[in-house]
XYZ file of C-alpha atoms in Angstrom:
579
model
C 35.564 9.721 59.990
C 37.080 9.061 56.558
C 36.614 5.304 57.134
C 32.895 5.810 57.831
C 32.519 7.883 54.677
C 34.209 5.207 52.588
C 31.926 2.509 54.068
C 28.860 4.608 53.213
C 30.034 5.019 49.618
C 30.660 1.301 49.285
C 27.175 0.536 50.603
C 25.591 3.015 48.188
C 27.507 1.528 45.285
C 26.380 -1.956 46.305
C 22.771 -0.835 46.506
C 23.051 0.741 43.030
C 24.458 -2.395 41.450
C 21.734 -4.538 43.013
C 19.090 -2.157 41.684
C 20.489 -2.395 38.165
C 20.755 -6.164 38.423
C 17.138 -6.420 39.545
C 16.000 -4.140 36.722
C 18.332 -4.765 33.780
C 18.019 -2.374 30.874
C 19.215 -3.107 27.347
C 19.371 -0.702 24.427
C 19.298 -1.743 20.785
C 18.283 -0.403 17.390
C 16.212 -1.370 14.361
C 15.570 0.137 10.913
C 12.776 2.642 10.473
C 10.780 0.044 8.509
C 9.974 -2.037 11.571
C 7.123 -2.014 14.070
C 8.564 -2.869 17.483
C 5.968 -4.789 19.496
C 6.108 -4.674 23.310
C 7.430 -8.228 23.688
C 9.802 -8.511 20.731
C 13.204 -9.926 21.715
C 16.248 -7.626 21.436
C 18.196 -8.027 18.224
C 21.950 -8.564 18.132
C 22.227 -7.413 14.537
C 20.119 -6.184 11.633
C 20.695 -3.953 8.577
C 21.391 -0.853 10.735
C 22.588 -2.311 14.056
C 25.520 -4.219 15.486
C 25.283 -5.040 19.181
C 28.890 -6.216 19.118
C 30.209 -2.731 18.332
C 27.156 -0.847 19.614
C 26.966 0.912 16.269
C 24.014 2.205 14.268
C 24.906 2.594 10.566
C 22.600 4.571 8.278
C 22.882 6.336 4.931
C 20.996 8.922 2.929
C 21.153 11.776 0.467
C 21.339 15.461 1.211
C 17.884 16.927 1.835
C 16.590 13.533 2.970
C 15.129 12.197 6.213
C 17.199 9.253 7.449
C 15.285 7.661 10.347
C 15.885 4.643 12.558
C 14.638 3.447 15.948
C 16.320 3.037 19.326
C 14.647 0.550 21.658
C 14.784 0.537 25.473
C 14.075 -2.914 26.925
C 13.496 -3.704 30.586
C 11.326 -6.340 32.289
C 7.944 -5.087 33.510
C 7.265 -4.995 37.253
C 5.700 -8.145 38.748
C 2.323 -6.655 39.663
C -0.140 -4.601 37.665
C -0.300 -1.824 40.239
C 3.476 -1.501 40.616
C 5.192 1.566 39.290
C 6.623 1.369 35.784
C 10.308 1.941 35.128
C 10.664 5.623 34.284
C 13.067 8.516 33.849
C 14.517 7.489 30.463
C 15.828 10.003 27.946
C 17.809 9.726 24.696
C 20.203 12.441 23.538
C 22.697 12.893 20.730
C 25.956 14.648 20.016
C 26.701 16.574 16.845
C 27.523 14.355 13.880
C 31.033 15.094 12.650
C 32.978 14.136 9.524
C 36.558 14.928 8.593
C 35.472 18.180 6.989
C 32.011 19.087 8.230
C 29.463 18.901 11.013
C 25.724 18.227 11.209
C 24.469 19.916 14.370
C 22.520 17.837 16.846
C 19.388 19.929 16.362
C 19.062 18.181 12.985
C 18.472 14.927 14.879
C 14.904 14.737 16.213
C 13.567 12.238 18.742
C 9.967 11.023 18.997
C 8.481 8.747 21.629
C 6.440 5.930 20.095
C 3.044 5.730 21.760
C 1.485 2.261 21.757
C -2.228 1.833 21.142
C -4.228 -1.289 21.991
C -5.750 -3.037 18.972
C -8.585 -5.168 20.294
C -9.185 -6.869 16.936
C -7.111 -7.345 13.814
C -7.388 -5.534 10.494
C -6.373 -8.344 8.150
C -5.200 -11.964 8.073
C -1.677 -10.776 8.928
C -2.781 -8.316 11.613
C -2.761 -9.046 15.337
C -4.338 -7.879 18.544
C -2.445 -6.232 21.383
C -0.321 -3.106 21.666
C 1.148 -1.596 18.497
C 3.405 1.458 18.116
C 2.043 4.322 16.070
C 1.802 7.958 17.241
C 5.153 9.770 17.409
C 5.229 12.362 20.182
C 8.170 14.802 20.027
C 10.475 13.794 22.870
C 10.676 16.662 25.362
C 10.775 14.943 28.767
C 11.887 11.673 30.372
C 9.564 8.778 29.567
C 8.424 5.566 31.209
C 7.481 2.024 30.237
C 3.833 2.477 31.243
C 1.048 1.897 28.767
C -2.725 2.200 28.885
C -5.044 0.167 31.135
C -2.467 -0.146 33.943
C -0.151 -2.231 31.786
C 3.528 -2.026 30.902
C 5.632 -2.562 27.807
C 8.902 -4.423 27.900
C 10.091 -2.470 24.838
C 9.776 1.268 24.353
C 10.941 2.516 20.975
C 12.127 6.019 20.153
C 11.923 7.173 16.548
C 15.121 9.031 15.589
C 14.985 11.210 12.471
C 18.234 12.590 11.070
C 17.336 15.411 8.694
C 20.335 15.794 6.413
C 20.809 19.451 5.364
C 20.523 20.160 1.645
C 23.979 21.759 1.716
C 25.703 19.066 3.787
C 29.056 17.851 2.511
C 29.220 14.254 1.380
C 31.070 11.849 3.623
C 30.756 9.712 6.721
C 29.627 11.444 9.897
C 29.913 9.922 13.352
C 28.463 10.754 16.733
C 27.037 9.183 19.857
C 23.611 8.572 21.338
C 23.377 8.585 25.110
C 20.601 6.852 27.005
C 20.144 7.901 30.610
C 17.728 7.120 33.399
C 17.087 9.776 36.023
C 20.310 11.415 34.881
C 22.449 8.302 35.282
C 24.023 6.750 32.143
C 22.452 3.531 30.890
C 24.214 3.068 27.569
C 26.032 4.889 24.793
C 25.639 3.949 21.138
C 27.786 4.909 18.180
C 26.050 6.492 15.206
C 27.526 6.425 11.703
C 25.803 8.346 8.899
C 26.953 8.173 5.293
C 25.819 11.212 3.301
C 25.732 10.548 -0.431
C 27.104 13.126 -2.835
C 23.779 14.304 -4.206
C 20.625 15.970 -2.877
C 17.002 15.029 -3.262
C 15.121 17.704 -5.234
C 13.227 20.369 -3.324
C 10.269 19.714 -5.614
C 8.346 16.482 -5.099
C 7.468 14.767 -8.360
C 4.783 12.442 -7.018
C 1.286 13.930 -6.978
C -0.328 13.448 -3.571
C -3.963 14.100 -2.673
C -4.153 13.788 1.130
C -7.469 14.400 2.880
C -7.446 16.888 5.787
C -10.756 18.665 6.297
C -11.318 21.843 8.278
C -14.888 20.949 9.283
C -13.815 17.721 10.978
C -10.898 19.420 12.710
C -13.247 22.158 13.915
C -15.664 19.639 15.426
C -12.939 17.656 17.151
C -11.253 20.717 18.670
C -14.532 22.490 19.402
C -13.726 25.484 17.199
C -16.103 27.669 15.222
C -16.166 27.299 11.464
C -14.500 30.210 9.638
C -12.827 31.381 12.855
C -9.274 32.685 12.712
C -8.308 30.134 15.356
C -9.491 27.295 13.127
C -7.721 28.719 10.081
C -4.460 28.969 12.016
C -4.818 25.365 13.174
C -5.629 24.057 9.686
C -2.530 25.866 8.402
C -0.517 23.863 10.948
C -1.912 20.657 9.478
C -1.179 21.807 5.933
C 2.348 22.931 6.849
C 2.891 19.459 8.259
C 1.886 17.902 4.928
C 4.127 20.178 2.873
C 7.068 19.553 5.212
C 6.704 15.852 4.401
C 6.365 16.137 0.600
C 2.557 15.857 0.566
C -0.324 18.188 -0.264
C -3.987 18.518 0.736
C -6.606 16.918 -1.457
C -9.165 19.749 -1.232
C -7.102 22.757 -0.224
C -9.465 24.710 1.989
C -7.215 27.778 2.162
C -7.642 28.066 -1.595
C -11.408 27.593 -1.826
C -12.860 30.665 -3.581
C -15.720 32.639 -2.083
C -18.886 32.705 -4.166
C -21.235 35.689 -4.033
C -24.785 35.495 -5.333
C -25.690 38.351 -7.685
C -29.214 39.763 -8.142
C -29.390 38.669 -11.779
C -28.822 35.005 -10.835
C -25.157 35.033 -11.770
C -22.315 34.570 -9.296
C -19.113 36.472 -8.504
C -16.081 34.381 -7.522
C -13.485 35.914 -5.146
C -9.991 34.623 -4.434
C -7.616 35.252 -1.559
C -4.563 36.488 -3.461
C -2.302 36.269 -0.429
C -3.139 32.638 0.279
C -2.769 31.707 -3.374
C 0.627 33.403 -3.632
C 1.813 31.610 -0.485
C 0.738 28.131 -1.507
C 1.308 28.249 -5.272
C 4.320 30.543 -5.558
C 5.886 29.967 -2.148
C 5.200 26.285 -1.487
C 4.903 25.317 -5.162
C 1.624 23.421 -4.786
C 1.432 20.921 -7.639
C -2.341 20.588 -7.947
C -5.331 22.586 -6.740
C -8.476 20.450 -6.733
C -11.681 22.488 -6.810
C -15.190 21.080 -6.941
C -16.959 21.486 -10.248
C -20.149 22.092 -8.224
C -19.140 23.574 -4.862
C -21.385 23.519 -1.805
C -22.175 27.223 -2.047
C -23.766 26.684 -5.440
C -25.531 23.497 -4.344
C -27.117 25.171 -1.302
C -28.530 28.065 -3.255
C -29.300 26.422 -6.577
C -32.925 26.871 -7.582
C -32.600 25.487 -11.089
C -33.024 21.841 -12.192
C -29.665 20.117 -12.773
C -28.344 20.604 -16.303
C -31.119 23.006 -17.272
C -29.973 26.017 -19.307
C -30.163 28.296 -16.248
C -28.273 25.760 -14.148
C -25.512 25.445 -16.749
C -25.215 29.233 -17.145
C -24.761 29.660 -13.390
C -22.306 26.807 -12.873
C -20.539 27.651 -16.130
C -19.976 31.212 -14.923
C -18.279 29.886 -11.786
C -16.102 27.501 -13.811
C -15.053 30.242 -16.251
C -14.140 32.698 -13.509
C -11.997 30.122 -11.753
C -10.236 29.226 -14.986
C -9.637 32.872 -15.844
C -8.090 33.561 -12.428
C -5.683 30.633 -12.699
C -4.849 31.473 -16.294
C -4.153 35.149 -15.503
C -1.921 34.128 -12.582
C 0.101 31.593 -14.589
C -1.195 28.585 -12.654
C -3.611 27.058 -15.170
C -1.620 23.821 -15.472
C -2.135 23.176 -11.750
C -5.941 23.493 -11.693
C -8.176 20.402 -11.676
C -11.972 20.282 -11.376
C -13.332 17.349 -9.391
C -16.472 15.484 -10.398
C -19.457 16.032 -8.068
C -20.174 12.282 -8.284
C -17.789 10.246 -6.159
C -17.073 6.668 -7.284
C -19.896 6.429 -9.870
C -21.302 2.908 -9.985
C -24.649 3.020 -11.818
C -25.679 3.793 -15.365
C -27.316 7.039 -14.225
C -24.229 8.160 -12.304
C -22.084 7.439 -15.343
C -24.454 9.456 -17.547
C -24.435 12.383 -15.099
C -20.639 12.243 -14.825
C -20.395 12.572 -18.608
C -22.701 15.602 -18.512
C -20.544 17.193 -15.829
C -17.436 16.558 -17.899
C -19.036 18.226 -20.929
C -20.016 21.258 -18.842
C -16.499 21.622 -17.434
C -14.816 21.273 -20.832
C -17.226 23.763 -22.426
C -16.909 26.351 -19.645
C -13.242 25.898 -18.700
C -11.391 24.569 -21.748
C -8.050 23.005 -20.986
C -8.824 22.303 -17.325
C -8.735 18.576 -16.442
C -11.840 16.875 -15.059
C -11.093 14.294 -12.348
C -13.217 11.248 -11.518
C -12.641 8.690 -8.778
C -13.095 5.749 -11.086
C -11.041 3.570 -13.424
C -11.019 4.313 -17.162
C -12.734 0.923 -17.631
C -16.146 0.558 -15.991
C -17.299 -2.422 -13.963
C -20.318 -2.783 -16.259
C -20.126 -2.169 -20.042
C -23.818 -1.210 -20.045
C -22.951 1.961 -18.133
C -20.956 3.291 -21.058
C -17.541 4.890 -20.759
C -15.918 7.908 -19.146
C -12.990 7.812 -21.547
C -13.066 10.924 -23.708
C -14.970 12.776 -20.990
C -12.708 12.667 -17.947
C -9.042 13.611 -18.363
C -7.813 12.495 -14.951
C -8.754 9.270 -13.207
C -8.149 8.258 -9.597
C -8.345 4.487 -9.634
C -9.467 2.266 -6.780
C -6.650 -0.100 -5.861
C -8.766 -3.190 -6.462
C -9.206 -2.167 -10.087
C -5.450 -2.347 -10.655
C -5.740 -6.136 -10.638
C -7.643 -6.018 -13.947
C -5.447 -6.276 -17.081
C -7.757 -4.045 -19.119
C -7.376 -1.284 -16.519
C -3.583 -1.449 -16.805
C -3.855 -0.931 -20.564
C -6.389 1.877 -20.159
C -4.040 3.679 -17.755
C -1.301 3.668 -20.392
C -3.715 4.820 -23.082
C -5.001 7.741 -21.023
C -1.510 8.909 -20.127
C -0.510 8.765 -23.785
C -3.268 11.343 -24.350
C -1.898 13.581 -21.572
C -4.216 12.499 -18.763
C -3.104 12.002 -15.173
C -3.730 8.813 -13.243
C -3.649 8.493 -9.481
C -4.826 5.624 -7.290
C -6.183 5.192 -3.808
C -6.408 2.685 -0.989
C -9.605 2.308 1.005
C -11.266 0.060 3.549
C -12.176 -2.737 1.148
C -8.673 -3.405 -0.134
C -7.511 -6.533 1.611
C -4.221 -8.299 2.097
C -2.027 -9.004 0.149
C -2.705 -5.526 -1.211
C -1.082 -2.781 0.885
C -2.921 -0.700 3.423
C -2.259 1.902 6.114
C -3.535 -0.130 9.059
C -1.710 0.151 12.378
C -1.259 -3.631 12.475
C -0.307 -3.971 8.797
C 3.262 -4.803 7.754
C 5.649 -1.860 8.071
C 6.595 -2.097 4.397
C 3.047 -1.389 3.183
C 3.091 2.445 3.271
C 6.650 2.520 1.924
C 5.656 0.510 -1.123
C 2.701 2.701 -2.153
C 4.898 5.097 -4.208
C 6.823 2.128 -5.648
C 3.549 0.561 -6.828
C 2.604 3.945 -8.300
C 5.794 3.966 -10.388
C 5.325 0.315 -11.398
C 1.960 1.102 -13.007
C 3.231 4.300 -14.580
C 0.740 6.360 -12.582
C 1.300 9.976 -11.526
C 0.348 9.908 -7.869
C -1.756 8.636 -5.002
C -4.781 9.716 -2.986
C -5.905 8.964 0.562
C -9.370 10.031 1.632
C -8.577 11.334 5.151
C -5.690 11.174 7.616
C -7.562 12.882 10.456
C -10.983 11.239 10.470
C -12.009 11.551 14.122
C -15.812 12.196 14.183
C -16.616 8.570 15.091
C -14.242 8.299 18.060
C -13.919 10.204 21.328
C -10.139 9.820 21.264
C -7.846 8.422 18.533
C -5.000 8.172 21.046
C -6.985 5.552 22.929
C -9.105 3.836 20.271
C -7.421 2.692 17.043
C -10.770 2.256 15.246
C -11.792 5.783 14.287
C -13.792 4.847 11.168
C -16.424 2.551 12.620
C -18.490 2.355 9.453
C -15.477 0.932 7.633
C -16.510 -2.416 9.119
C -19.299 -2.512 6.526
C -16.837 -2.816 3.653
C -14.008 -4.729 5.321
C -15.231 -8.324 5.069
C -15.590 -8.602 8.831
C -12.354 -6.980 9.994
C -12.050 -3.891 12.145
C -9.827 -1.259 10.561
C -7.128 -0.122 12.967
C -6.035 3.323 11.838
C -8.263 3.582 8.760
C -8.685 7.308 8.073
C -6.429 8.216 11.022
C -2.763 8.454 10.094
C -1.981 11.462 12.315
C -3.071 12.470 15.811
C -4.339 15.651 17.503
C -1.432 17.229 19.349
C -3.444 18.613 22.249
C -3.483 15.198 23.980
C 0.215 14.377 23.867
C 0.848 15.145 27.541
C -2.067 13.002 28.691
C -0.896 9.855 26.900
C 2.893 10.166 26.655
C 4.055 12.606 29.303
C 5.611 14.786 26.589
C 4.654 18.397 25.872
C 1.480 19.044 23.906
C 1.765 20.018 20.259
C -0.262 22.798 18.675
C -1.162 20.958 15.509
C -0.797 17.386 14.299
C 1.404 14.612 15.642
C 2.907 12.211 13.144
C 2.728 8.427 13.152
C 4.948 5.543 12.195
C 2.735 4.961 9.160
C 2.888 8.571 8.002
C 6.672 8.627 8.283
C 6.953 5.373 6.361
C 4.794 6.775 3.562
C 7.125 9.760 3.364
C 10.072 7.353 3.138
C 8.428 5.780 0.098
C 7.923 9.235 -1.424
C 11.631 9.951 -0.954
C 12.377 6.626 -2.661
C 10.262 7.904 -5.552
C 12.607 10.896 -5.786
C 15.567 8.513 -6.122
C 13.743 6.912 -9.044
C 12.949 10.303 -10.553
C 16.595 11.369 -10.273
C 17.709 8.216 -12.042
C 15.250 8.803 -14.866
C 16.172 12.492 -15.165
C 19.846 11.487 -15.482
C 19.102 9.154 -18.371
C 18.784 5.971 -16.321
C 15.048 5.400 -16.642
C 15.646 1.775 -17.543
C 17.689 1.265 -14.361
C 14.871 2.870 -12.325
C 12.245 0.688 -13.983
C 14.266 -2.470 -13.359
C 14.726 -1.448 -9.719
C 10.966 -1.123 -9.309
C 10.299 -4.365 -11.161
C 12.599 -6.155 -8.722
C 10.353 -5.012 -5.859
C 6.858 -4.887 -7.410
C 4.997 -7.270 -9.691
C 1.598 -5.657 -9.172
C -0.607 -4.182 -6.468
C -1.074 -7.592 -4.860
C 2.454 -8.924 -5.288
C 5.357 -6.889 -3.999
C 8.307 -7.297 -1.662
C 7.961 -6.758 2.067
C 11.636 -7.592 2.629
C 13.319 -4.678 4.404
C 16.879 -5.883 3.758
C 16.127 -6.143 0.052
C 14.796 -2.573 -0.038
C 17.735 -1.108 1.888
C 20.217 -2.865 -0.397
C 18.374 -1.522 -3.448
C 18.372 2.011 -2.026
C 22.158 1.746 -1.672
C 22.566 0.596 -5.282
C 20.336 3.418 -6.540
C 22.320 5.981 -4.532
C 25.625 4.672 -5.844
C 24.350 4.817 -9.424
C 23.149 8.421 -8.949
C 26.514 9.376 -7.467
C 28.346 7.879 -10.445
C 26.101 9.756 -12.883
C 26.713 13.093 -11.171
C 30.513 12.855 -11.149
């Protein structure tokens, strides 16, 4: 009887080894700044990975995200209708140093969903499957992709969130990869925590578009409903958790009541304001100089005396509320004219600026235009607008660079933005753009001496039935793209209610991140390294670091090894300054 049992065990073991031989699985790792395509070959070594020792080596400051990627590779089945390899899961141990421990719940795993790009976004783009959406890993995953296809590589985004109070030192742990409960591989993880923390406050101004009306339409929710407000808060919380802020903060939009005498009464939600300005330390609140409520009900000709009295009353009441609350330095009025590009629009923008300055003295007036116009016959906005948000293409003009410095010398703020008509070699947020592009946006911001960056929308879904399936959500962007489709333009996050359908992971009530969003946040954290250096008296070192990576908006490094080496040098300099 024992002999029969032994023979059965031997047979089972033989069957298992044949199965593994027929379906070999390899596990490897790459830096976060890397887009793993489905057919990329496994790497034996790179800046974070050694296959020889099976070790992932990463480093970061306290209060910093330190991400990397683990890649599962296995050959696809021979036929399209065969079943994909499945049952994979990645887990971690605690990370332990000689004196401290980072618990494993500080290490988060996200499955990288691949989306099919049927055309390319730029000369360096490509068709085919690209990784982008990051679904929180809750269940075993497979190698299946859309349209009854398979990927040879499936990447998992791993985000180590270093606690702000972590002790400096080298922490080690292990990552286990299993399939249907059976071990596939075990990797060593080494994390060096530098002896300083990134500031809680973010010093880069960020205007990130997330609009309640578009979210309401996509989710089928009623405007002004409590359900919609709760969902929008989820999207805003997501931004704040990643060192970004909404462009037009809809939780802070005042209510405007029409009065019988033609005046208006402006009401504010004190609780929301206290939460976002005192609690979350919102850096800037952008309010329209001419909000929709006034536009809908305005019966007076623009810039008539009655018109100016009515709008001026609104502007004064807003200013008084911010001033009384101690938040006046964070208020900005936005021009009603977006990207003015005619003589009349320039003239009207100047009139709006005069009205704002007269009614709300000391409050900046923001225009989405460079300080230098495209046509001298239009006149100038300098001396009228305080804050400019400059189109990225304009940064190639020498006179704009000088004007930026001049405006900042007068106390103005300068931000810049990327849109559909900014072509390679300028950076963009396209799914099939180089991974370094989003990372370098804050570096370019520092290089020009600007204060921040703007992006028009990260959840623009009205022109697509499903952003998880179709990478082109902004169809009309084709009109300004010189013949390219724009994979991911206006869509840098994903609706979480479709996670299960496309990834097999649990749905998320709120947004799901993307590779591109995470890489932008990495660049923002780099900006904090630069800010720390400057605050410690090493502004020249910070400037030289940026100059080594960025010449201008069209000429900058996309070399990941170079960036990682520079991050290490910056960290070591900060450590030496804090001793």
